[in-house]
Short mmCIF file of C-alpha atoms and ligand atoms in Angstrom, two decimals:
data_model
loop_
_atom_site.label_atom_id
_atom_site.label_comp_id
_atom_site.label_asym_id
_atom_site.label_seq_id
_atom_site.Cartn_x
_atom_site.Cartn_y
_atom_site.Cartn_z
CA MET A 49 0.00 0.00 0.00
CA PRO A 50 1.35 3.42 -0.85
CA VAL A 51 2.30 5.50 2.13
CA THR A 52 0.46 8.80 2.01
CA ASN A 53 2.56 11.54 3.32
CA GLY A 54 1.91 15.15 3.92
CA GLN A 55 -0.87 17.13 5.44
CA ASN A 56 -3.78 16.67 3.11
CA GLY A 57 -5.25 13.49 4.60
CA THR A 58 -7.42 13.45 7.71
CA ARG A 59 -4.39 12.74 9.87
CA GLY A 60 -2.45 15.57 8.24
CA ARG A 61 -5.28 18.02 8.80
CA GLY A 62 -5.51 16.87 12.42
CA ARG A 63 -1.79 17.54 12.92
CA ARG A 64 -2.09 20.99 11.43
CA ALA A 65 -5.19 21.79 13.51
CA LEU A 66 -3.48 20.69 16.72
CA MET A 67 -0.31 22.63 15.95
CA ASP A 68 -2.36 25.76 15.17
CA VAL A 69 -4.31 25.53 18.43
CA ILE A 70 -1.19 24.89 20.50
CA ARG A 71 0.57 27.84 18.82
CA ARG A 72 -2.30 30.24 19.37
CA ARG A 73 -3.69 29.04 22.70
CA GLY A 74 -1.05 26.83 24.31
CA PRO A 75 0.30 25.48 26.57
CA LEU A 76 -2.78 23.27 26.88
CA PRO A 77 -3.60 19.77 28.23
CA ARG A 78 -4.74 17.09 25.78
CA ILE A 79 -8.33 17.16 26.98
CA GLU A 80 -8.66 20.86 26.07
CA LEU A 81 -6.97 20.25 22.73
CA ALA A 82 -9.67 17.69 21.96
CA GLU A 83 -12.39 20.18 22.87
CA LEU A 84 -10.88 23.02 20.85
CA THR A 85 -10.25 20.97 17.70
CA SER A 86 -13.30 18.65 17.90
CA LEU A 87 -10.90 15.73 17.45
CA SER A 88 -11.48 12.62 19.56
CA ARG A 89 -9.33 12.18 22.66
CA ALA A 90 -7.83 9.04 21.13
CA THR A 91 -6.85 10.94 17.98
CA VAL A 92 -5.36 13.75 20.05
CA THR A 93 -3.33 11.21 22.03
CA THR A 94 -2.03 9.55 18.85
CA ILE A 95 -1.19 12.74 17.00
CA THR A 96 0.41 14.53 19.93
CA ALA A 97 2.66 11.48 20.43
CA GLU A 98 3.76 11.83 16.79
CA LEU A 99 4.34 15.56 17.15
CA ILE A 100 6.42 14.98 20.32
CA GLU A 101 8.46 12.34 18.51
CA ALA A 102 9.01 14.75 15.62
CA GLY A 103 10.32 17.29 18.14
CA LEU A 104 7.69 19.92 17.27
CA ILE A 105 5.96 20.00 20.68
CA GLU A 106 6.90 19.04 24.22
CA GLU A 107 5.24 18.21 27.51
CA ILE A 108 5.42 20.58 30.42
CA ALA A 109 4.25 19.70 33.93
CA GLN A 110 2.00 22.32 35.51
CA ALA A 111 1.33 22.54 39.21
CA GLU A 112 -2.36 21.94 39.94
CA PRO A 113 -3.82 25.34 40.81
CA GLY A 114 -5.31 25.95 44.24
CA ASN A 115 -5.68 22.99 46.54
CA GLY A 116 -2.24 22.10 47.86
CA ALA A 117 -3.55 19.09 49.74
CA ARG A 118 -4.83 17.51 46.57
CA ARG A 119 -2.89 14.47 45.45
CA GLY A 120 -2.51 12.89 42.10
CA ARG A 121 -0.64 13.47 38.93
CA PRO A 122 0.24 17.03 38.04
CA ARG A 123 -1.47 18.43 34.98
CA VAL A 124 0.59 17.96 31.81
CA ASP A 125 0.35 20.64 29.15
CA LEU A 126 1.66 20.59 25.61
CA ARG A 127 3.52 23.50 24.14
CA ILE A 128 5.50 24.31 21.02
CA ARG A 129 9.13 23.25 21.36
CA GLY A 130 11.03 26.50 20.86
CA ALA A 131 14.31 24.82 19.92
CA ALA A 132 12.61 22.82 17.13
CA HIS A 133 13.34 25.45 14.49
CA LEU A 134 14.85 28.91 14.12
CA VAL A 135 13.50 31.32 11.51
CA ALA A 136 14.41 34.83 10.43
CA GLY A 137 11.98 37.54 9.33
CA VAL A 138 13.31 40.15 6.91
CA LYS A 139 11.54 43.35 5.94
CA ILE A 140 12.86 45.22 2.91
CA ALA A 141 12.08 48.86 3.68
CA HIS A 142 12.77 51.99 1.64
CA ARG A 143 16.29 52.53 2.96
CA THR A 144 16.93 49.66 5.37
CA LEU A 145 16.65 45.95 5.98
CA SER A 146 15.04 45.04 9.31
CA LEU A 147 15.57 41.53 10.63
CA VAL A 148 14.40 39.46 13.54
CA LEU A 149 15.46 35.97 14.62
CA MET A 150 12.80 33.85 16.30
CA ASP A 151 12.55 30.37 17.69
CA PHE A 152 9.66 28.01 16.95
CA ASN A 153 7.75 29.22 19.99
CA PHE A 154 7.81 32.81 18.76
CA SER A 155 10.47 34.06 21.17
CA ARG A 156 12.57 36.87 19.79
CA LEU A 157 16.26 35.97 19.94
CA ALA A 158 17.88 38.87 18.10
CA GLU A 159 17.08 41.92 16.00
CA LEU A 160 19.07 43.86 13.46
CA GLU A 161 18.68 46.88 11.24
CA VAL A 162 21.12 47.55 8.40
CA PRO A 163 21.09 50.32 5.77
CA LEU A 164 20.57 49.44 2.10
CA PRO A 165 23.05 50.92 -0.39
CA ALA A 166 20.11 52.49 -2.30
CA PRO A 167 16.28 52.39 -2.14
CA CYS A 168 16.06 50.55 -5.49
CA LEU A 169 18.49 47.70 -6.19
CA SER A 170 19.16 44.97 -8.72
CA ALA A 171 18.07 41.47 -7.68
CA ASP A 172 21.72 40.48 -7.24
CA ALA A 173 22.54 43.47 -5.03
CA MET A 174 19.37 42.92 -2.95
CA THR A 175 20.22 39.23 -2.52
CA ASP A 176 23.77 40.10 -1.42
CA ALA A 177 22.41 42.63 1.10
CA ILE A 178 19.96 40.06 2.52
CA VAL A 179 22.60 37.30 2.76
CA GLY A 180 25.04 39.63 4.53
CA ALA A 181 22.37 40.86 6.94
CA VAL A 182 21.19 37.31 7.78
CA ASP A 183 24.77 36.26 8.56
CA THR A 184 25.25 39.31 10.79
CA LEU A 185 21.97 38.56 12.57
CA MET A 186 23.00 34.95 13.25
CA GLU A 187 26.42 36.06 14.47
CA LYS A 188 24.79 38.56 16.82
CA ALA A 189 22.70 35.74 18.33
CA ASP A 190 25.64 33.32 18.59
CA HIS A 191 24.13 31.00 16.02
CA CYS A 192 25.18 30.12 12.50
CA ARG A 193 23.24 30.15 9.27
CA SER A 194 23.03 26.36 9.08
CA GLU A 195 20.83 26.40 12.20
CA LEU A 196 18.10 28.34 10.36
CA SER A 197 15.10 26.46 8.98
CA GLY A 198 13.67 29.23 6.84
CA ILE A 199 13.37 32.94 6.06
CA GLY A 200 10.24 35.07 5.66
CA LEU A 201 10.77 38.04 3.39
CA GLY A 202 8.44 41.04 3.10
CA ILE A 203 8.74 43.47 0.20
CA ALA A 204 6.52 46.30 -1.09
CA GLY A 205 4.88 45.73 -4.45
CA VAL A 206 3.06 43.00 -6.35
CA VAL A 207 4.17 39.55 -5.21
CA LYS A 208 3.08 36.06 -6.25
CA ALA A 209 3.61 34.63 -2.80
CA ALA A 210 3.16 30.96 -3.70
CA ARG A 211 6.10 31.18 -6.11
CA GLY A 212 8.20 33.82 -4.35
CA LEU A 213 7.96 35.89 -7.52
CA VAL A 214 8.12 39.69 -7.29
CA LEU A 215 6.20 40.98 -10.32
CA TRP A 216 6.93 44.59 -9.47
CA SER A 217 8.44 46.35 -6.47
CA PRO A 218 9.71 49.88 -5.88
CA SER A 219 12.70 48.21 -4.15
CA LEU A 220 13.86 46.30 -7.28
CA ASP A 221 15.06 47.73 -10.59
CA ALA A 222 13.52 44.94 -12.68
CA ARG A 223 10.14 43.24 -13.01
CA ASN A 224 9.33 39.53 -12.60
CA VAL A 225 12.20 38.79 -10.21
CA ALA A 226 12.25 35.25 -8.75
CA LEU A 227 13.51 36.71 -5.49
CA GLY A 228 12.45 33.72 -3.39
CA ASP A 229 14.43 31.27 -5.55
CA GLN A 230 17.44 33.57 -5.76
CA VAL A 231 17.74 34.22 -2.02
CA SER A 232 16.94 30.57 -1.29
CA ALA A 233 19.80 29.43 -3.55
CA ALA A 234 22.21 31.96 -2.01
CA LEU A 235 21.36 30.95 1.58
CA ASP A 236 20.59 27.27 0.90
CA LEU A 237 17.35 27.66 2.87
CA PRO A 238 13.60 27.73 2.21
CA VAL A 239 12.58 31.36 1.61
CA PHE A 240 8.96 32.54 1.80
CA VAL A 241 8.27 35.89 0.10
CA ASP A 242 5.13 37.97 0.37
CA ASN A 243 3.93 41.52 -0.02
CA ASP A 244 4.90 43.35 3.17
CA ALA A 245 1.38 44.58 3.89
CA ASN A 246 0.14 40.97 3.75
CA LEU A 247 2.72 40.04 6.37
CA VAL A 248 1.57 42.84 8.65
CA THR A 249 -2.00 41.67 8.09
CA MET A 250 -1.13 38.09 9.05
CA ALA A 251 0.58 39.39 12.17
CA GLU A 252 -2.52 41.49 13.02
CA LEU A 253 -4.66 38.38 12.47
CA GLY A 254 -2.39 36.13 14.52
CA PHE A 255 -1.50 38.28 17.49
CA GLY A 256 -2.56 41.88 16.82
CA LEU A 257 -5.68 44.03 16.69
CA GLY A 258 -7.38 41.67 14.20
CA ARG A 259 -7.26 38.65 16.54
CA ALA A 260 -10.94 38.83 17.42
CA HIS A 261 -12.18 39.70 13.91
CA SER A 262 -12.95 37.54 10.90
CA ASP A 263 -13.37 40.38 8.37
CA PHE A 264 -11.07 43.37 8.43
CA ILE A 265 -8.75 45.48 6.34
CA VAL A 266 -5.23 46.60 7.13
CA VAL A 267 -3.91 49.67 5.34
CA THR A 268 -0.19 50.20 5.81
CA VAL A 269 1.22 53.71 5.55
CA GLU A 270 4.94 54.25 5.24
CA SER A 271 6.82 55.58 2.21
CA GLY A 272 3.96 54.06 0.15
CA VAL A 273 0.52 52.64 0.87
CA GLY A 274 -0.20 48.91 1.14
CA MET A 275 -3.19 46.81 2.06
CA GLY A 276 -4.13 43.40 3.40
CA LEU A 277 -7.66 42.02 3.29
CA VAL A 278 -9.00 39.36 5.65
CA ILE A 279 -12.26 37.68 4.62
CA ASP A 280 -13.77 35.02 6.85
CA GLY A 281 -10.54 34.66 8.82
CA GLN A 282 -8.35 34.17 5.73
CA LEU A 283 -5.99 36.52 3.95
CA TYR A 284 -7.46 37.22 0.51
CA ARG A 285 -4.88 37.33 -2.30
CA GLY A 286 -7.05 37.43 -5.42
CA ALA A 287 -7.29 34.82 -8.18
CA GLY A 288 -3.73 35.42 -9.39
CA GLY A 289 -2.26 36.05 -5.94
CA CYS A 290 -1.68 39.76 -6.57
CA GLY A 291 -4.81 41.42 -5.20
CA ALA A 292 -5.47 44.23 -2.77
CA GLU A 293 -3.11 46.79 -4.35
CA PHE A 294 -4.82 49.71 -2.68
CA GLY A 295 -1.89 52.04 -3.37
CA HIS A 296 -2.53 51.73 -7.10
CA VAL A 297 -6.29 52.21 -7.27
CA LYS A 298 -6.88 55.07 -9.70
CA MET A 299 -8.06 58.37 -8.29
CA HIS A 300 -7.89 60.43 -11.51
CA PRO A 301 -7.38 59.47 -15.18
CA ASP A 302 -5.02 62.39 -15.83
CA GLY A 303 -3.31 62.25 -12.44
CA PRO A 304 0.39 62.48 -11.70
CA PRO A 305 2.77 59.63 -12.64
CA CYS A 306 3.23 56.76 -10.18
CA ARG A 307 6.26 54.56 -9.48
CA CYS A 308 4.34 51.62 -11.01
CA GLY A 309 4.43 53.28 -14.44
CA GLN A 310 0.78 54.34 -14.54
CA HIS A 311 -0.95 57.64 -13.74
CA GLY A 312 -3.32 58.89 -11.07
CA CYS A 313 -2.76 56.09 -8.53
CA LEU A 314 -3.56 56.76 -4.87
CA GLU A 315 0.16 56.54 -4.09
CA ALA A 316 0.91 59.19 -6.68
CA TYR A 317 -0.98 61.60 -4.38
CA VAL A 318 -0.16 60.39 -0.88
CA ALA A 319 3.19 58.55 -0.83
CA ASP A 320 6.38 60.27 0.28
CA PHE A 321 7.57 60.68 -3.31
CA ALA A 322 4.29 62.43 -4.17
CA LEU A 323 4.57 64.87 -1.25
CA LEU A 324 8.15 65.70 -2.23
CA ARG A 325 7.13 66.20 -5.87
CA GLU A 326 4.55 68.79 -4.74
CA ALA A 327 7.03 70.39 -2.34
CA THR A 328 9.36 71.30 -5.22
CA ASN A 329 6.84 74.08 -6.03
CA LEU A 330 7.21 75.68 -2.58
CA PRO A 331 9.35 78.81 -2.44
CA ASP A 332 12.85 78.26 -0.99
CA PHE A 333 12.36 74.50 -0.66
CA ASP A 334 15.80 72.86 -0.76
CA THR A 335 15.48 69.75 -2.92
CA SER A 336 19.19 68.94 -2.65
CA LEU A 337 18.74 67.61 0.91
CA PRO A 338 18.21 63.90 1.66
CA GLU A 339 14.58 62.84 1.18
CA ASP A 340 13.88 62.21 4.87
CA VAL A 341 15.17 65.69 5.75
CA GLN A 342 13.02 67.22 2.99
CA LEU A 343 9.99 65.38 4.37
CA SER A 344 10.48 66.53 7.93
CA ARG A 345 10.98 70.11 6.68
CA LEU A 346 7.75 69.88 4.69
CA LEU A 347 5.90 68.65 7.79
CA ALA A 348 7.38 71.45 9.87
CA ARG A 349 6.38 74.10 7.32
CA ALA A 350 2.88 72.66 7.09
CA GLY A 351 2.42 73.45 10.78
CA ALA A 352 2.41 77.14 9.85
CA GLY A 353 -0.30 76.68 7.19
CA GLY A 354 -0.05 78.05 3.66
CA ALA A 355 0.97 76.08 0.58
CA ALA A 356 2.84 73.41 2.57
CA ARG A 357 -0.30 72.76 4.62
CA ALA A 358 -2.33 72.50 1.40
CA ILE A 359 -0.04 69.73 0.08
CA LEU A 360 -0.65 67.57 3.14
CA ASP A 361 -4.37 68.40 3.21
CA GLN A 362 -4.74 67.21 -0.38
CA ALA A 363 -2.90 63.96 0.39
CA ARG A 364 -5.07 63.39 3.45
CA ASP A 365 -8.32 64.04 1.55
CA ILE A 366 -7.40 61.72 -1.35
CA PHE A 367 -6.39 59.01 1.17
CA ALA A 368 -9.72 59.42 2.98
CA LEU A 369 -11.58 59.05 -0.34
CA GLY A 370 -9.66 55.84 -1.01
CA LEU A 371 -10.61 54.49 2.43
CA ALA A 372 -14.27 55.37 1.82
CA ASN A 373 -14.10 53.39 -1.45
CA LEU A 374 -12.82 50.39 0.51
CA VAL A 375 -15.67 50.68 3.00
CA ASN A 376 -18.23 51.00 0.19
CA ILE A 377 -16.89 47.85 -1.50
CA PHE A 378 -16.06 45.57 1.44
CA ASP A 379 -18.17 46.75 4.40
CA PRO A 380 -15.49 45.78 6.94
CA ARG A 381 -16.11 45.92 10.69
CA LEU A 382 -12.60 47.17 11.31
CA ILE A 383 -9.95 49.07 9.38
CA ILE A 384 -6.47 49.03 10.90
CA LEU A 385 -4.22 51.87 9.78
CA ALA A 386 -0.71 50.61 10.43
CA GLY A 387 2.33 52.82 10.21
CA GLY A 388 5.53 53.87 11.87
CA GLN A 389 5.30 57.66 12.17
CA VAL A 390 1.87 57.85 13.74
CA LYS A 391 2.29 61.27 15.37
CA SER A 392 3.67 63.14 12.36
CA ASN A 393 1.85 61.36 9.54
CA PRO A 394 -1.10 63.38 8.15
CA LEU A 395 -2.58 60.15 6.74
CA LEU A 396 -3.02 58.79 10.26
CA SER A 397 -4.80 61.85 11.68
CA ALA A 398 -8.33 62.01 13.08
CA GLN A 399 -9.42 64.21 10.14
CA VAL A 400 -8.87 61.27 7.78
CA VAL A 401 -11.61 59.33 9.54
CA GLU A 402 -13.99 62.31 9.44
CA LYS A 403 -13.34 62.83 5.72
CA MET A 404 -13.80 59.11 5.10
CA LYS A 405 -17.18 59.10 6.82
CA GLU A 406 -18.38 61.93 4.57
CA ALA A 407 -17.75 59.77 1.49
CA ILE A 408 -19.28 56.50 2.75
CA VAL A 409 -22.67 55.58 1.31
CA GLN A 410 -24.97 56.63 4.13
CA VAL A 411 -26.96 53.79 5.59
CA ASP A 412 -28.54 53.47 8.99
CA ARG A 413 -25.75 51.60 10.69
CA PRO A 414 -22.47 52.51 12.38
CA THR A 415 -19.40 53.23 10.26
CA PRO A 416 -16.54 50.76 10.69
CA GLU A 417 -14.14 51.12 13.53
CA VAL A 418 -10.84 52.67 12.43
CA ALA A 419 -7.87 51.76 14.64
CA VAL A 420 -4.38 53.19 14.30
CA HIS A 421 -1.63 50.73 15.11
CA GLN A 422 1.94 51.90 15.35
CA TRP A 423 4.32 49.41 13.73
CA GLY A 424 8.05 49.90 13.72
CA ASP A 425 10.12 48.25 10.98
CA ARG A 426 10.87 45.46 13.42
CA MET A 427 7.20 44.65 13.72
CA TRP A 428 7.10 44.22 9.94
CA ALA A 429 10.04 41.83 10.29
CA LEU A 430 8.04 39.94 12.94
CA GLY A 431 5.30 39.46 10.36
CA GLY A 432 7.97 37.96 8.09
CA ALA A 433 9.10 35.62 10.85
CA ALA A 434 5.48 34.56 11.50
CA TYR A 435 5.14 33.76 7.80
CA ALA A 436 8.38 31.76 7.84
CA LEU A 437 7.25 29.82 10.93
CA ASP A 438 4.08 28.90 9.08
CA GLY A 439 6.01 27.74 6.02
CA VAL A 440 8.54 25.79 8.07
CA LEU A 441 5.70 24.10 9.97
CA ASP A 442 4.10 23.09 6.66
CA LEU A 443 7.42 21.58 5.53
CA ALA A 444 7.90 19.75 8.83
CA LEU A 445 4.37 18.33 8.76
CA SER A 446 4.68 17.29 5.11
CA GLU A 447 7.65 15.14 6.08
CA MET A 448 5.58 13.18 8.59
CA ARG A 449 4.12 9.99 7.22
CA ASP A 450 0.81 8.31 7.85
CA ASP A 451 2.13 4.74 7.98
ZN1 ZN B 605 0.72 53.12 -9.22
#
């Protein structure tokens, strides 16, 4: 009889379900695992024995709470075995790489931030930068690269996650880059690539503000605008795996040029590059300074009103219109605006929500909750690590056999 392997049979699905519950809710005793997964106690006993043998989970004795006089066996919980695998999360940002090293139980072991030589690189130069940064990260944590089980990589742009293919990204100077394969070959490791906003969304779903919601939208605001869409508890990627490109919805047919090559995209009004393009028209605006200095000067001048204020107001109003379009299409309960510079970013201000409400089709029900969640670059890297943990778990489970 052929030996079925993998995770698609009943046994495989049971393993995955138990691992997911232990990761999210553990440590837990077997009896609660049976209740939470609707698997029989016998099945839970069999599968957890396999998972212990595979080194993915471990037993931990818990003292019985309360009654010290009570005798009997201590309660035994099951938890993820942290030492089972190490993964690294890597976020490719505009000017930096942010990395985090995590164990299988989601403990952070080390973090690192390194500058990129330029915001837009060739695939070879980006791969070299990632390989160098991963080695530095492992050195910092007193580990070596061979101890890693996988890497999760987040990049802005249009990504076919299942194939690790970057169709377009502002961080790469070419289209259709097989970045996953290239970095995987250079590091000799499994590499899981996804759009960075999707990674933030998965992190919000797993352990962030989206935990208690089955339908919500994450809009990321940094140098550009990204989006992740959760429908019925699942990240929605679109039929071709490239959906939810909120930054490139069209706001005007004759609008300004965008980095994607088209015109009138939302990003072409609200992203950093768009604000700086408008700022070149301000009197005495020094465009020879580094971009981040130009941006902070623009923000400072906007505080005094005038033309600088008008630039940010326009960006905010266009962004609010875009959000209202999302609400009109998807009717989410919750929109999470995720970004780093919450205090200084006009796109994360209270006026955005007011403007958005004005453009929502008025029906007799409350408008969605809008939450602002401050994410540093390291939190984006955590999303990458969460994605890598998921991929590494899939690989580990697919190696288990049903014989
Ligand atoms: Zn565009």
